[in-house]
mmCIF file with all atom_site columns, C-alpha atoms in Angstrom:
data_model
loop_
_atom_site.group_PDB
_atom_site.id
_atom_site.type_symbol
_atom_site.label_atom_id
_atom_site.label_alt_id
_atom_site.label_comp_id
_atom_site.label_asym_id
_atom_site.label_entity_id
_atom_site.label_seq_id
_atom_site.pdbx_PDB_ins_code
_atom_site.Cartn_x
_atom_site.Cartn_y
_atom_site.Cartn_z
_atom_site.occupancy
_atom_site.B_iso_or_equiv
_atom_site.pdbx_formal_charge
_atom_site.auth_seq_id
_atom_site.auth_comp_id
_atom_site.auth_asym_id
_atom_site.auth_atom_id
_atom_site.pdbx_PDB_model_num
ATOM 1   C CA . UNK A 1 1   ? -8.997  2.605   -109.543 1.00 81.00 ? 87  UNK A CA 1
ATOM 2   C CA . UNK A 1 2   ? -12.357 3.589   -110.398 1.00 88.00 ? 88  UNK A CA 1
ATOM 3   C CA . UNK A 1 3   ? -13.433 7.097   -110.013 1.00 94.00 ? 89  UNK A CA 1
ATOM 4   C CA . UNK A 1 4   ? -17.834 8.196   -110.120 1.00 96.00 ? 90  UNK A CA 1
ATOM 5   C CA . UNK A 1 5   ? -19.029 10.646  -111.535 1.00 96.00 ? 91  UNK A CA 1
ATOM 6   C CA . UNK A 1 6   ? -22.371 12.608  -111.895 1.00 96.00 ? 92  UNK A CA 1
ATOM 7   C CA . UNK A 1 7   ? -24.413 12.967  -114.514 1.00 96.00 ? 93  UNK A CA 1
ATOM 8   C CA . UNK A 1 8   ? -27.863 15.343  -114.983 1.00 97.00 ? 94  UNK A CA 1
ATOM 9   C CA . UNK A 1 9   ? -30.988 13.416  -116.801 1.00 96.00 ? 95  UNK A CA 1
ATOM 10  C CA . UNK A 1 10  ? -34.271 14.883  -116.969 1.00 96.00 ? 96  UNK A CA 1
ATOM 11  C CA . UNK A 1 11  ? -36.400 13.782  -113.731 1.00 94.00 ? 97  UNK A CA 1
ATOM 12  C CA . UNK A 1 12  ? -37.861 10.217  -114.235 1.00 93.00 ? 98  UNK A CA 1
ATOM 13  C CA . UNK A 1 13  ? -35.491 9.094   -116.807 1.00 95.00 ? 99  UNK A CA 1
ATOM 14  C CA . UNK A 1 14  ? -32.700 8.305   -114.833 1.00 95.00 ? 100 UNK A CA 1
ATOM 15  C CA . UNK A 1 15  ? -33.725 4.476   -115.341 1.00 95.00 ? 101 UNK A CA 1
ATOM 16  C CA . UNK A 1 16  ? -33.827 4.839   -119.566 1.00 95.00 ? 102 UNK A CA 1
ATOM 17  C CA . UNK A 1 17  ? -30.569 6.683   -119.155 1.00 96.00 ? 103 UNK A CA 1
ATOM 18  C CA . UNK A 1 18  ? -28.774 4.105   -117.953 1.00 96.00 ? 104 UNK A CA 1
ATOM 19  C CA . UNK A 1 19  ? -30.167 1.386   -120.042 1.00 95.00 ? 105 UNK A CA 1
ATOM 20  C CA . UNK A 1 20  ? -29.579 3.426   -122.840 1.00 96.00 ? 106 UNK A CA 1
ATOM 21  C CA . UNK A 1 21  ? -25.566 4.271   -122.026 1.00 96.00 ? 107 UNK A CA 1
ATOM 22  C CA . UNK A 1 22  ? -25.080 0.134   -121.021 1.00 95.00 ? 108 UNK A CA 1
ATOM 23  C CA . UNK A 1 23  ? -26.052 -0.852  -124.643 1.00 95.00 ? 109 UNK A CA 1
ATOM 24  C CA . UNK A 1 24  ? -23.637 1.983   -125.628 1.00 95.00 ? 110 UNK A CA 1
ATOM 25  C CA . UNK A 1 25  ? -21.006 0.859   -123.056 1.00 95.00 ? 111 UNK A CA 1
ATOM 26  C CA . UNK A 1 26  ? -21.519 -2.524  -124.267 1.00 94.00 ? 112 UNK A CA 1
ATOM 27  C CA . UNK A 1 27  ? -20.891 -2.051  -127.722 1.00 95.00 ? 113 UNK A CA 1
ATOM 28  C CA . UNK A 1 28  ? -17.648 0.340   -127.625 1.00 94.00 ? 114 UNK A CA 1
ATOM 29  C CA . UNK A 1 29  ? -16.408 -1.898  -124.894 1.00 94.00 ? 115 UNK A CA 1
ATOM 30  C CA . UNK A 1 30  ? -15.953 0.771   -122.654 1.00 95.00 ? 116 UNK A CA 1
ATOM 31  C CA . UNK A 1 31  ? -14.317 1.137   -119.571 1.00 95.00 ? 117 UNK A CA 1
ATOM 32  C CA . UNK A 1 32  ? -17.089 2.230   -117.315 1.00 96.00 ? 118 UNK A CA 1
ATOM 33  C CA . UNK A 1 33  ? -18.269 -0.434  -114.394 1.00 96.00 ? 119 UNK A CA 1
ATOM 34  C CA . UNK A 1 34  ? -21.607 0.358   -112.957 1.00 96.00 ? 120 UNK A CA 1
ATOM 35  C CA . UNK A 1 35  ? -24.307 3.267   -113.112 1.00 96.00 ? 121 UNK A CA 1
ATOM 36  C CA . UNK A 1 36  ? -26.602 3.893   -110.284 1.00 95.00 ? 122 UNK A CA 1
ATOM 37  C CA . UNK A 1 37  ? -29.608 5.763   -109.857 1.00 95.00 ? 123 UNK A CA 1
ATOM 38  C CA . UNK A 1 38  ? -30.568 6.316   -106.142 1.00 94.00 ? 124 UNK A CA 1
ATOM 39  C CA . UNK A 1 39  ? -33.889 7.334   -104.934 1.00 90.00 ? 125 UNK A CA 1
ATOM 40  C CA . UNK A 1 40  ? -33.326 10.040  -102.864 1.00 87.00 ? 126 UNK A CA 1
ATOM 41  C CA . UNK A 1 41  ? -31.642 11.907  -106.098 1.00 91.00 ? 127 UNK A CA 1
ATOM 42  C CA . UNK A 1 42  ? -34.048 12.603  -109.038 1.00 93.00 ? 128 UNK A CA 1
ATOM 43  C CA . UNK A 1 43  ? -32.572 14.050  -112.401 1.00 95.00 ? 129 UNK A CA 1
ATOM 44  C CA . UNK A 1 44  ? -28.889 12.868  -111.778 1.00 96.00 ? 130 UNK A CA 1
ATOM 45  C CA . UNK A 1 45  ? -27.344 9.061   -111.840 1.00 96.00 ? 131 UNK A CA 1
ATOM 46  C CA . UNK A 1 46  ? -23.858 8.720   -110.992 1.00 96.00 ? 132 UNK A CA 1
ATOM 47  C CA . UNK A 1 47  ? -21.451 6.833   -112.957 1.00 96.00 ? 133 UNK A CA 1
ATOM 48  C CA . UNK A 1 48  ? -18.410 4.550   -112.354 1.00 96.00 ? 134 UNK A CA 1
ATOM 49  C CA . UNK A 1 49  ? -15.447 4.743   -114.991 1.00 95.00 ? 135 UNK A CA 1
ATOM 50  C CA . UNK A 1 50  ? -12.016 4.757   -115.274 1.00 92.00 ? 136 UNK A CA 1
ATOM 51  C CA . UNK A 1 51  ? -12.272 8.376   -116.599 1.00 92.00 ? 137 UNK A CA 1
ATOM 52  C CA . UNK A 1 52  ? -14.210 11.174  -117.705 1.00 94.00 ? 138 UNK A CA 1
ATOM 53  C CA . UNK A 1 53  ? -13.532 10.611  -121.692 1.00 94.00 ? 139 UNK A CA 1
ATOM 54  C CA . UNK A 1 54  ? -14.975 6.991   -121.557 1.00 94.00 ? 140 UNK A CA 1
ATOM 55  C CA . UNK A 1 55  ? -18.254 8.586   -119.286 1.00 95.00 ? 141 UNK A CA 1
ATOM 56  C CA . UNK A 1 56  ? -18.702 11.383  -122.087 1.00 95.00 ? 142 UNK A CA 1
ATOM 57  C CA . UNK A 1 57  ? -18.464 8.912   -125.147 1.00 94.00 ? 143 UNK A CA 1
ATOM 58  C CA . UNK A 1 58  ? -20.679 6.798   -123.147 1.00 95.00 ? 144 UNK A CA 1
ATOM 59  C CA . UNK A 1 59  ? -23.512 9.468   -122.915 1.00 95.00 ? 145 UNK A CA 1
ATOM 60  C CA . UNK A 1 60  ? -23.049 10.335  -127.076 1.00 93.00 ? 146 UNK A CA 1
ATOM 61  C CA . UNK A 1 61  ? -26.428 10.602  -128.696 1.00 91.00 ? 147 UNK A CA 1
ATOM 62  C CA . UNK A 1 62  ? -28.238 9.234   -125.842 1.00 94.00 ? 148 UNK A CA 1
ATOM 63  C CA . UNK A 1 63  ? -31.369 11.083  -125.205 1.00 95.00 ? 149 UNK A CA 1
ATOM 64  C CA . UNK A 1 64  ? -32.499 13.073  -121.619 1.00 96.00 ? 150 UNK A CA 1
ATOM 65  C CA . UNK A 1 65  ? -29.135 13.143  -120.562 1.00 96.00 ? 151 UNK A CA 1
ATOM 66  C CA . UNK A 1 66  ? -28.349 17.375  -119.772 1.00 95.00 ? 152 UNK A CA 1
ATOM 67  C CA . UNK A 1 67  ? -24.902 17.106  -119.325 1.00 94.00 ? 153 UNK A CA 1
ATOM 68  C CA . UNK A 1 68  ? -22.111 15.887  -117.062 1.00 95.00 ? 154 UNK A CA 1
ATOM 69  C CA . UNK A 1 69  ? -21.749 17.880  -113.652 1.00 95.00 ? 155 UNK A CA 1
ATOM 70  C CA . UNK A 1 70  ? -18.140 18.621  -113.644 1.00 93.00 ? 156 UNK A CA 1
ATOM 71  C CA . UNK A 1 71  ? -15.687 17.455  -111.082 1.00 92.00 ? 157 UNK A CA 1
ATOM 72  C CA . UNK A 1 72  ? -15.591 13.916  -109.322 1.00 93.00 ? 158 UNK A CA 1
ATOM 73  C CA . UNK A 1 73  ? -17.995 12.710  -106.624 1.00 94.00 ? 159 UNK A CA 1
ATOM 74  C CA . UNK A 1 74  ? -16.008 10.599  -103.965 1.00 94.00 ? 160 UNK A CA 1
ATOM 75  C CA . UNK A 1 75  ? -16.238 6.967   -103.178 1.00 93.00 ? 161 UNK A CA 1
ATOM 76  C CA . UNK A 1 76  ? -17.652 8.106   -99.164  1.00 92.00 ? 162 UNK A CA 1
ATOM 77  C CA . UNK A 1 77  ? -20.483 10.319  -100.708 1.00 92.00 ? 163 UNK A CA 1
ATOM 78  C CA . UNK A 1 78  ? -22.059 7.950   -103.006 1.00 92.00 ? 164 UNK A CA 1
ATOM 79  C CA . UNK A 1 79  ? -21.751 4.719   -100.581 1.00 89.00 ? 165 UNK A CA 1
ATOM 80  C CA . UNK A 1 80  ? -24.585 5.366   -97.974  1.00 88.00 ? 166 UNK A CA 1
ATOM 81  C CA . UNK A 1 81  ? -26.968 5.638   -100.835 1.00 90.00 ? 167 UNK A CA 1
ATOM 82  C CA . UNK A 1 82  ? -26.109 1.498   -101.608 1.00 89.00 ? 168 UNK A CA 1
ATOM 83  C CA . UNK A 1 83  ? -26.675 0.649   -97.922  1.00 83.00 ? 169 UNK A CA 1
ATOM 84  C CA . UNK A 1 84  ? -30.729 1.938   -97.464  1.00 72.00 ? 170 UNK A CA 1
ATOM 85  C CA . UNK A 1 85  ? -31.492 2.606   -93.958  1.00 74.00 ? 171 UNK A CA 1
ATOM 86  C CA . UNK A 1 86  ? -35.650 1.656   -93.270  1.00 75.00 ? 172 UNK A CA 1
ATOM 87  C CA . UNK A 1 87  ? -37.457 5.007   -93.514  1.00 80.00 ? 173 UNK A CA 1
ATOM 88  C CA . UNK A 1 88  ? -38.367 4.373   -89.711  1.00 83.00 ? 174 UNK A CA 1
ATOM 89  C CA . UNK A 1 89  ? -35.433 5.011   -88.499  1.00 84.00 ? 175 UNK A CA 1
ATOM 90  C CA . UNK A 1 90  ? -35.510 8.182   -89.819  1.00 85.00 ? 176 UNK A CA 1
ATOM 91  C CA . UNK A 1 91  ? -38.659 9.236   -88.464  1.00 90.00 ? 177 UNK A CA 1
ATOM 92  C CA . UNK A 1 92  ? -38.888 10.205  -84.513  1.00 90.00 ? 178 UNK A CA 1
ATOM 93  C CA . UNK A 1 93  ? -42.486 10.851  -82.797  1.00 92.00 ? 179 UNK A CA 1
ATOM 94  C CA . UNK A 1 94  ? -43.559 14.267  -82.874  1.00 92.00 ? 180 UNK A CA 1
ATOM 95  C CA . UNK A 1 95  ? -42.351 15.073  -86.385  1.00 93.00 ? 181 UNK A CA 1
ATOM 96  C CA . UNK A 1 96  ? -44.863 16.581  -88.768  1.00 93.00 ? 182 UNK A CA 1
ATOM 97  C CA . UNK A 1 97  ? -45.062 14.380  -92.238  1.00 94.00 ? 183 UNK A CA 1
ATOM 98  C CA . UNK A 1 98  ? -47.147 14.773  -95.436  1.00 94.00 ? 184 UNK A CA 1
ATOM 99  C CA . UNK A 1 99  ? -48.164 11.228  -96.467  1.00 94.00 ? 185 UNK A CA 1
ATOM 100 C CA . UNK A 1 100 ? -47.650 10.762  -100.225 1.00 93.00 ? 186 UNK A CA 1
ATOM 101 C CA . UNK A 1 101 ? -50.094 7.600   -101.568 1.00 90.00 ? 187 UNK A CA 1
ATOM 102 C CA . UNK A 1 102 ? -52.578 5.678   -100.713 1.00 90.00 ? 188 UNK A CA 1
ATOM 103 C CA . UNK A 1 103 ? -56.260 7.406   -99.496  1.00 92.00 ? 189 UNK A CA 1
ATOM 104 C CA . UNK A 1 104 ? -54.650 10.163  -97.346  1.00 91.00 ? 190 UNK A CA 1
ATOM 105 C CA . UNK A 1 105 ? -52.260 11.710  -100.010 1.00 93.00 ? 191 UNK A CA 1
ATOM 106 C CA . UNK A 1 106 ? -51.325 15.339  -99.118  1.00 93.00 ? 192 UNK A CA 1
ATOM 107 C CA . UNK A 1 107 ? -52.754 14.855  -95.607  1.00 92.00 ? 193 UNK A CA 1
ATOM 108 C CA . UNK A 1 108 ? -50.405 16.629  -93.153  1.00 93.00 ? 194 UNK A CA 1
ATOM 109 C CA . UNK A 1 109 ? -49.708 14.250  -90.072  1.00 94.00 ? 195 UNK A CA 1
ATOM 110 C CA . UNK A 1 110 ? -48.235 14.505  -86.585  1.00 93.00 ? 196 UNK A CA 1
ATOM 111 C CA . UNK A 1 111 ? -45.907 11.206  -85.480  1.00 94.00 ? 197 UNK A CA 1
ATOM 112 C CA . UNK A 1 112 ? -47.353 9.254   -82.790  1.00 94.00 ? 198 UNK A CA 1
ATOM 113 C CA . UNK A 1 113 ? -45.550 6.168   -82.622  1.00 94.00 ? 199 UNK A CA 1
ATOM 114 C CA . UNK A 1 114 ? -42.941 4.354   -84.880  1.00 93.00 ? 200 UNK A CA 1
ATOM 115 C CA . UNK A 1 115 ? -42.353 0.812   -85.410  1.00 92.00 ? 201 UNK A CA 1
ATOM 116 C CA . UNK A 1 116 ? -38.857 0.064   -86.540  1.00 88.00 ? 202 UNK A CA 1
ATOM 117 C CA . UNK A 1 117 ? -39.146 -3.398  -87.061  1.00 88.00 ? 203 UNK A CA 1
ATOM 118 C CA . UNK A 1 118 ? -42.339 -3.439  -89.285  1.00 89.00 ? 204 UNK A CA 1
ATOM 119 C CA . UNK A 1 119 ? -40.693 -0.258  -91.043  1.00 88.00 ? 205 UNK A CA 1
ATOM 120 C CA . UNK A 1 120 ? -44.280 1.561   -90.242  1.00 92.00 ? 206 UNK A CA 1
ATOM 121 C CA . UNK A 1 121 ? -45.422 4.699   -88.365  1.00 94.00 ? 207 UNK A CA 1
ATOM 122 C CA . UNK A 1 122 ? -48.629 5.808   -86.516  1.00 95.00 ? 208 UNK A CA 1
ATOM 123 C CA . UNK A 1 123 ? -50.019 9.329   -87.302  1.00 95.00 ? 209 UNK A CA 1
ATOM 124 C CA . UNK A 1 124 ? -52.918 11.182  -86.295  1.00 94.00 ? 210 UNK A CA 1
ATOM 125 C CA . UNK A 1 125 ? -54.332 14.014  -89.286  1.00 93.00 ? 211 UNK A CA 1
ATOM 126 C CA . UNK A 1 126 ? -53.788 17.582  -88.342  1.00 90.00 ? 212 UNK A CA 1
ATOM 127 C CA . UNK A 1 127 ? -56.586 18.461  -90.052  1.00 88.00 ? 213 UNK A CA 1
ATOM 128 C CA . UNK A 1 128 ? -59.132 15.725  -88.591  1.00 88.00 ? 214 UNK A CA 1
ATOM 129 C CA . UNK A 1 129 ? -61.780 17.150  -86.203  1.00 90.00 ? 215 UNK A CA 1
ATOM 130 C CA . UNK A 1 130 ? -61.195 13.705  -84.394  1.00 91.00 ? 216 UNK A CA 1
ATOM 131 C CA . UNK A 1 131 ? -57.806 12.416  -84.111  1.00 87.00 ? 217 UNK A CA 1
ATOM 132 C CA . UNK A 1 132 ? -57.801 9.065   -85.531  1.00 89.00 ? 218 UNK A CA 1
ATOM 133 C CA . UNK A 1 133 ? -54.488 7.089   -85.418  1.00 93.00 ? 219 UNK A CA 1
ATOM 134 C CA . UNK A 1 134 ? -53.692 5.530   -88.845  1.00 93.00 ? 220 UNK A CA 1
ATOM 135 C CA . UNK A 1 135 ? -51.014 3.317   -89.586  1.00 94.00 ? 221 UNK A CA 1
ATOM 136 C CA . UNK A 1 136 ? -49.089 3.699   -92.593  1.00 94.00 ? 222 UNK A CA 1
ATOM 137 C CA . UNK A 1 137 ? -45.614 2.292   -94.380  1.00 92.00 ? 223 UNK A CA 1
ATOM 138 C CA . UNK A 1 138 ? -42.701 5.040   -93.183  1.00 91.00 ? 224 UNK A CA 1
ATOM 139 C CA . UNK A 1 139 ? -42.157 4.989   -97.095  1.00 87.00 ? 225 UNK A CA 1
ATOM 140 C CA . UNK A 1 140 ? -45.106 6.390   -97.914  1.00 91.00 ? 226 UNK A CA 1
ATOM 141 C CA . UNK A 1 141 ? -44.503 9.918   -95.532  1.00 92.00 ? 227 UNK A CA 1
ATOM 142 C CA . UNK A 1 142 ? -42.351 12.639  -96.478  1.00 91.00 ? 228 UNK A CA 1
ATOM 143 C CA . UNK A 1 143 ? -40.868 14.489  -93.028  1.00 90.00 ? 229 UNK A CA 1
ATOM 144 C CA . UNK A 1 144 ? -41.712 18.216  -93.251  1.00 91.00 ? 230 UNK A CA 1
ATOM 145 C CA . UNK A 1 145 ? -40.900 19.551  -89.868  1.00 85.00 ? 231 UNK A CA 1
ATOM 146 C CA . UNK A 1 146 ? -38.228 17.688  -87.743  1.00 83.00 ? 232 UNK A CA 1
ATOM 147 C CA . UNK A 1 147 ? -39.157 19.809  -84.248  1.00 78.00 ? 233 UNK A CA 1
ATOM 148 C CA . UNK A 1 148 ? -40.472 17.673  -82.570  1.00 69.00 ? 234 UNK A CA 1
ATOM 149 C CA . UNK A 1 149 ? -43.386 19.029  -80.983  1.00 59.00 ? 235 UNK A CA 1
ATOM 150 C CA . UNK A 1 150 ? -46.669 17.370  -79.929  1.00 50.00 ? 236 UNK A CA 1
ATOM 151 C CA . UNK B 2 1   ? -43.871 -3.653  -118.910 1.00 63.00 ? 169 UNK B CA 1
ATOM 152 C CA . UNK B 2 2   ? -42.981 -3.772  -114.920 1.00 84.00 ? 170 UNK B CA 1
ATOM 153 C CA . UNK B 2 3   ? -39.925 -4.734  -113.900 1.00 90.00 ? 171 UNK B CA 1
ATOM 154 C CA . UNK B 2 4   ? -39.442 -7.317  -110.969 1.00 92.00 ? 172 UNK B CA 1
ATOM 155 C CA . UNK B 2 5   ? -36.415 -7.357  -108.424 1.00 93.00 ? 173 UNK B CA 1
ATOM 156 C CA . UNK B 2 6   ? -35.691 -10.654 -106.376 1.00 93.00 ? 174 UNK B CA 1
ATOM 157 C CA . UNK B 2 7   ? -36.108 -10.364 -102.877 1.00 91.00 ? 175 UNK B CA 1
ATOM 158 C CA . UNK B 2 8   ? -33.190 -12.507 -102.095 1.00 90.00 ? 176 UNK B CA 1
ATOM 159 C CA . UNK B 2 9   ? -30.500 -11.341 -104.384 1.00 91.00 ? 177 UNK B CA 1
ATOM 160 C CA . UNK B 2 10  ? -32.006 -7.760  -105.633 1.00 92.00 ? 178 UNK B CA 1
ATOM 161 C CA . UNK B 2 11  ? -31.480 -8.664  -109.211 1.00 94.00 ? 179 UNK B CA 1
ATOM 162 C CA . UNK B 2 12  ? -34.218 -7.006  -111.857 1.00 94.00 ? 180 UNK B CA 1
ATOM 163 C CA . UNK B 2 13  ? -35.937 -9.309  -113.742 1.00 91.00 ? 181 UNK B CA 1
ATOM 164 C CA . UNK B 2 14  ? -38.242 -8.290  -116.541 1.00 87.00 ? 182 UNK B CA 1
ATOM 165 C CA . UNK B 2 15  ? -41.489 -9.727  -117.113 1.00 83.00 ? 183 UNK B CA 1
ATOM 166 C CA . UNK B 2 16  ? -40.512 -12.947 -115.119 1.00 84.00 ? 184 UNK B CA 1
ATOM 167 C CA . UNK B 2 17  ? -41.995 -15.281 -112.212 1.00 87.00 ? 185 UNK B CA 1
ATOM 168 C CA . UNK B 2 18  ? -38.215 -16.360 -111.460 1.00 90.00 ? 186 UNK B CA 1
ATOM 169 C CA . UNK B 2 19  ? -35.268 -14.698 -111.138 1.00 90.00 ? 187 UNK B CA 1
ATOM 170 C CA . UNK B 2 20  ? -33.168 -14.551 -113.782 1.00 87.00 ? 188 UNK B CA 1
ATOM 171 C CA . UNK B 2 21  ? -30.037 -14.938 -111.447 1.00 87.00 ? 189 UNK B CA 1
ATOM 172 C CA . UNK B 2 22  ? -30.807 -16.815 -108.147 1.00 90.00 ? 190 UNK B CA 1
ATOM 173 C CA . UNK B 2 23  ? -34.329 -18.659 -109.808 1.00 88.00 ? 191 UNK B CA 1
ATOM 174 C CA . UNK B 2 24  ? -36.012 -17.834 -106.549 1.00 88.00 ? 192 UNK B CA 1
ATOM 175 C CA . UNK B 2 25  ? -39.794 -16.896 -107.030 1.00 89.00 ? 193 UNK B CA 1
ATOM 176 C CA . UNK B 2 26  ? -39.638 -14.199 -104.339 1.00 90.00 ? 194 UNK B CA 1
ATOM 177 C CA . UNK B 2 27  ? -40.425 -11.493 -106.142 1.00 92.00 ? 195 UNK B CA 1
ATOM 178 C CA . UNK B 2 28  ? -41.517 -7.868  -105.928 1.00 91.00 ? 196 UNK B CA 1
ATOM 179 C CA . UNK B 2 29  ? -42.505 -4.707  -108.059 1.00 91.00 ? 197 UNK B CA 1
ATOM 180 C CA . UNK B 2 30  ? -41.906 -2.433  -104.905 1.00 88.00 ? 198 UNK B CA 1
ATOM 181 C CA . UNK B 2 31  ? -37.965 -2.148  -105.120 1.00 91.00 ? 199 UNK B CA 1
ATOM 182 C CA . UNK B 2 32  ? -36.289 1.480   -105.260 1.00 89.00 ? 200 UNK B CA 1
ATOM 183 C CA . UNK B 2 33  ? -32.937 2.606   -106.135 1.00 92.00 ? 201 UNK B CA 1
ATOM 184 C CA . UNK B 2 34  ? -31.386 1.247   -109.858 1.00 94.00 ? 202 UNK B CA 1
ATOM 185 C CA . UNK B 2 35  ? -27.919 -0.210  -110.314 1.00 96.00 ? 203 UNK B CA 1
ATOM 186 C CA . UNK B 2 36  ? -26.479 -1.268  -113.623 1.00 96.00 ? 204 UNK B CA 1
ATOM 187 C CA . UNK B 2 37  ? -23.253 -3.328  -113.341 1.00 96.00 ? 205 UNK B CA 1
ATOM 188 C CA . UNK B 2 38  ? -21.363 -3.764  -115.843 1.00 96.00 ? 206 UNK B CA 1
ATOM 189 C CA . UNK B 2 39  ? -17.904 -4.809  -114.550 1.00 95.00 ? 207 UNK B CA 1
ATOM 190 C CA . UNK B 2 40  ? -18.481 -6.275  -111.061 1.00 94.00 ? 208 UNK B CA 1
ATOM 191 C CA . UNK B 2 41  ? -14.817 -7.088  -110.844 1.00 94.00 ? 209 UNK B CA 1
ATOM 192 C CA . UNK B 2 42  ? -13.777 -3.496  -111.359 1.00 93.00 ? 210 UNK B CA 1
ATOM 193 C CA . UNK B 2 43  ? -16.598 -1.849  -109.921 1.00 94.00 ? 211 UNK B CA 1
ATOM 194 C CA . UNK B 2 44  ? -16.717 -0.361  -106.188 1.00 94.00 ? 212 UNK B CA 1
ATOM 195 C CA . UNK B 2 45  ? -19.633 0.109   -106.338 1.00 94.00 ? 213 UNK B CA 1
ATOM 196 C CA . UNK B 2 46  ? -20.507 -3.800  -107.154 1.00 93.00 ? 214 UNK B CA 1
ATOM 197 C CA . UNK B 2 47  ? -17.916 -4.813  -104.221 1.00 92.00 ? 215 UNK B CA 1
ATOM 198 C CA . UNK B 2 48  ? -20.456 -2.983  -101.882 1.00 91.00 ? 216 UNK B CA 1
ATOM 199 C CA . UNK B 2 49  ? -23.569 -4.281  -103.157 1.00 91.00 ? 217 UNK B CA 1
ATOM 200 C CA . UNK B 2 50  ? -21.663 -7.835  -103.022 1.00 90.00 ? 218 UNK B CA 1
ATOM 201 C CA . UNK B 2 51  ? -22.663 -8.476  -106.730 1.00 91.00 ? 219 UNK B CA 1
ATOM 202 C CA . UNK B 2 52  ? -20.570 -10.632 -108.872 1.00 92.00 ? 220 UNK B CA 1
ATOM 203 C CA . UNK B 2 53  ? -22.819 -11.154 -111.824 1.00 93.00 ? 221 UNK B CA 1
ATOM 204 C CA . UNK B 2 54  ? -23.392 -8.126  -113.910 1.00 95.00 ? 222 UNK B CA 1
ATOM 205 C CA . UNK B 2 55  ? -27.119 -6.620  -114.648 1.00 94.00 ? 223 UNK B CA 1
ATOM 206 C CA . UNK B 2 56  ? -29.242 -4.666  -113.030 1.00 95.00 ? 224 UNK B CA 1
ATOM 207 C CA . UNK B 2 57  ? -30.186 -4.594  -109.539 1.00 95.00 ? 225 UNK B CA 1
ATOM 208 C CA . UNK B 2 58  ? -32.339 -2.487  -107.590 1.00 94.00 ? 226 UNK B CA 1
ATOM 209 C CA . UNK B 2 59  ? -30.750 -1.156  -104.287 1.00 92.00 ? 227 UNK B CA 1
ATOM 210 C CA . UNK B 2 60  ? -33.795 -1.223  -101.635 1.00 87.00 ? 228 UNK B CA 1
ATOM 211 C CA . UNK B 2 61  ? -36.289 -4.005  -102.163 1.00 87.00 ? 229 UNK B CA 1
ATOM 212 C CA . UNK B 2 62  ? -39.595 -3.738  -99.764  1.00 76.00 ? 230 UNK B CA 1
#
């Protein structure tokens, strides 16, 4: 039985990290079956071994890792990160969301309408003397204030 | 340098027009989320994602 655990990276490097321990985990032959770095947690990956020894000689010499969080992580608080939800569904009208790319970047938002199936949202700018709608990806908003109000 | 996932299967592909796993040309830089499998028979993780193959895989793919 496998067991996960977490390990702390610097932010960004999560990806090099685990390219890094594979070639290591490939060479020893080590018992550890899968690393995974989920979006929604910067600076840590989590890995799958058969034990905590195997994880640590796995992470031996292997630059921007910071250490292993001690304890385990379960099975149940790892597994809704493999099965993504669309970042519509997360998003009701009325919420107030900071878009992160494209032209409006930083612009605070209010939620006007959501479109689960095309995974987008419709926002007007807080800020705009005119309130425009715009239609963006649900990606590309971050949710500040859940409350809500119109 | 930019990595590719498969739209079909999720598998990363680097520098490719096909996927290294499936050979399907449906593929996309905006993917999120990074899996490395190692031992897909072992892994739980693996038996979720329904991967058999080991490599890397990217967990959301736009």
């Amino acid at each position: 039985m496998s067991r996960f655990f977490l390990l702390k990276t610097t932010a960004n490097q999560e990806k090099v990290v685990a390219n890094l321990m594979e070639m290591v985990i490939k060479k020893y032959q080590l018992p550890v079956y899968a690393i995974m770095s989920p979006k929604e947690v910067k600076g840590y990956i989590f890995v799958e071994a058969e034990n905590v020894e195997d994880v640590l000689k796995a992470i031996r010499g292997v630059p921007h890792v910071k250490g292993l969080v001690k304890g385990e992580v379960g099975f149940h608080e790892i597994e809704h990160f493999l099965v993504p939800r669309k970042a519509a569904e997360q998003i009701k009208e009325g919420y107030k969301v900071e878009i992160i790319s494209g032209p409006f970047k930083g612009e605070i938002s209010v939620v006007k309408r959501v479109d689960e199936t095309k995974n987008e949202i419709t926002v007007e700018l807080i800020d705009a003397v005119v309130p425009i709608p715009i239609t963006v990806k649900a990606d590309h908003v971050r949710i500040i204030d859940k409350s809500e109000e119109v | 340098m930019v990595d590719y996932a498969c739209k079909k299967c999720k598998y990363i592909s680097h520098e490719s027009v096909v996927c290294k796993n499936c050979g399907s040309s449906d593929l996309t830089k905006e993917w999120y989320g990074y899996v490395v499998i190692i031992d897909p028979e072992k892994s739980q993780i693996a038996e979720k994602l329904g991967v058999k193959i080991p490599g890397k895989y990217a967990i959301k793919v736009d």
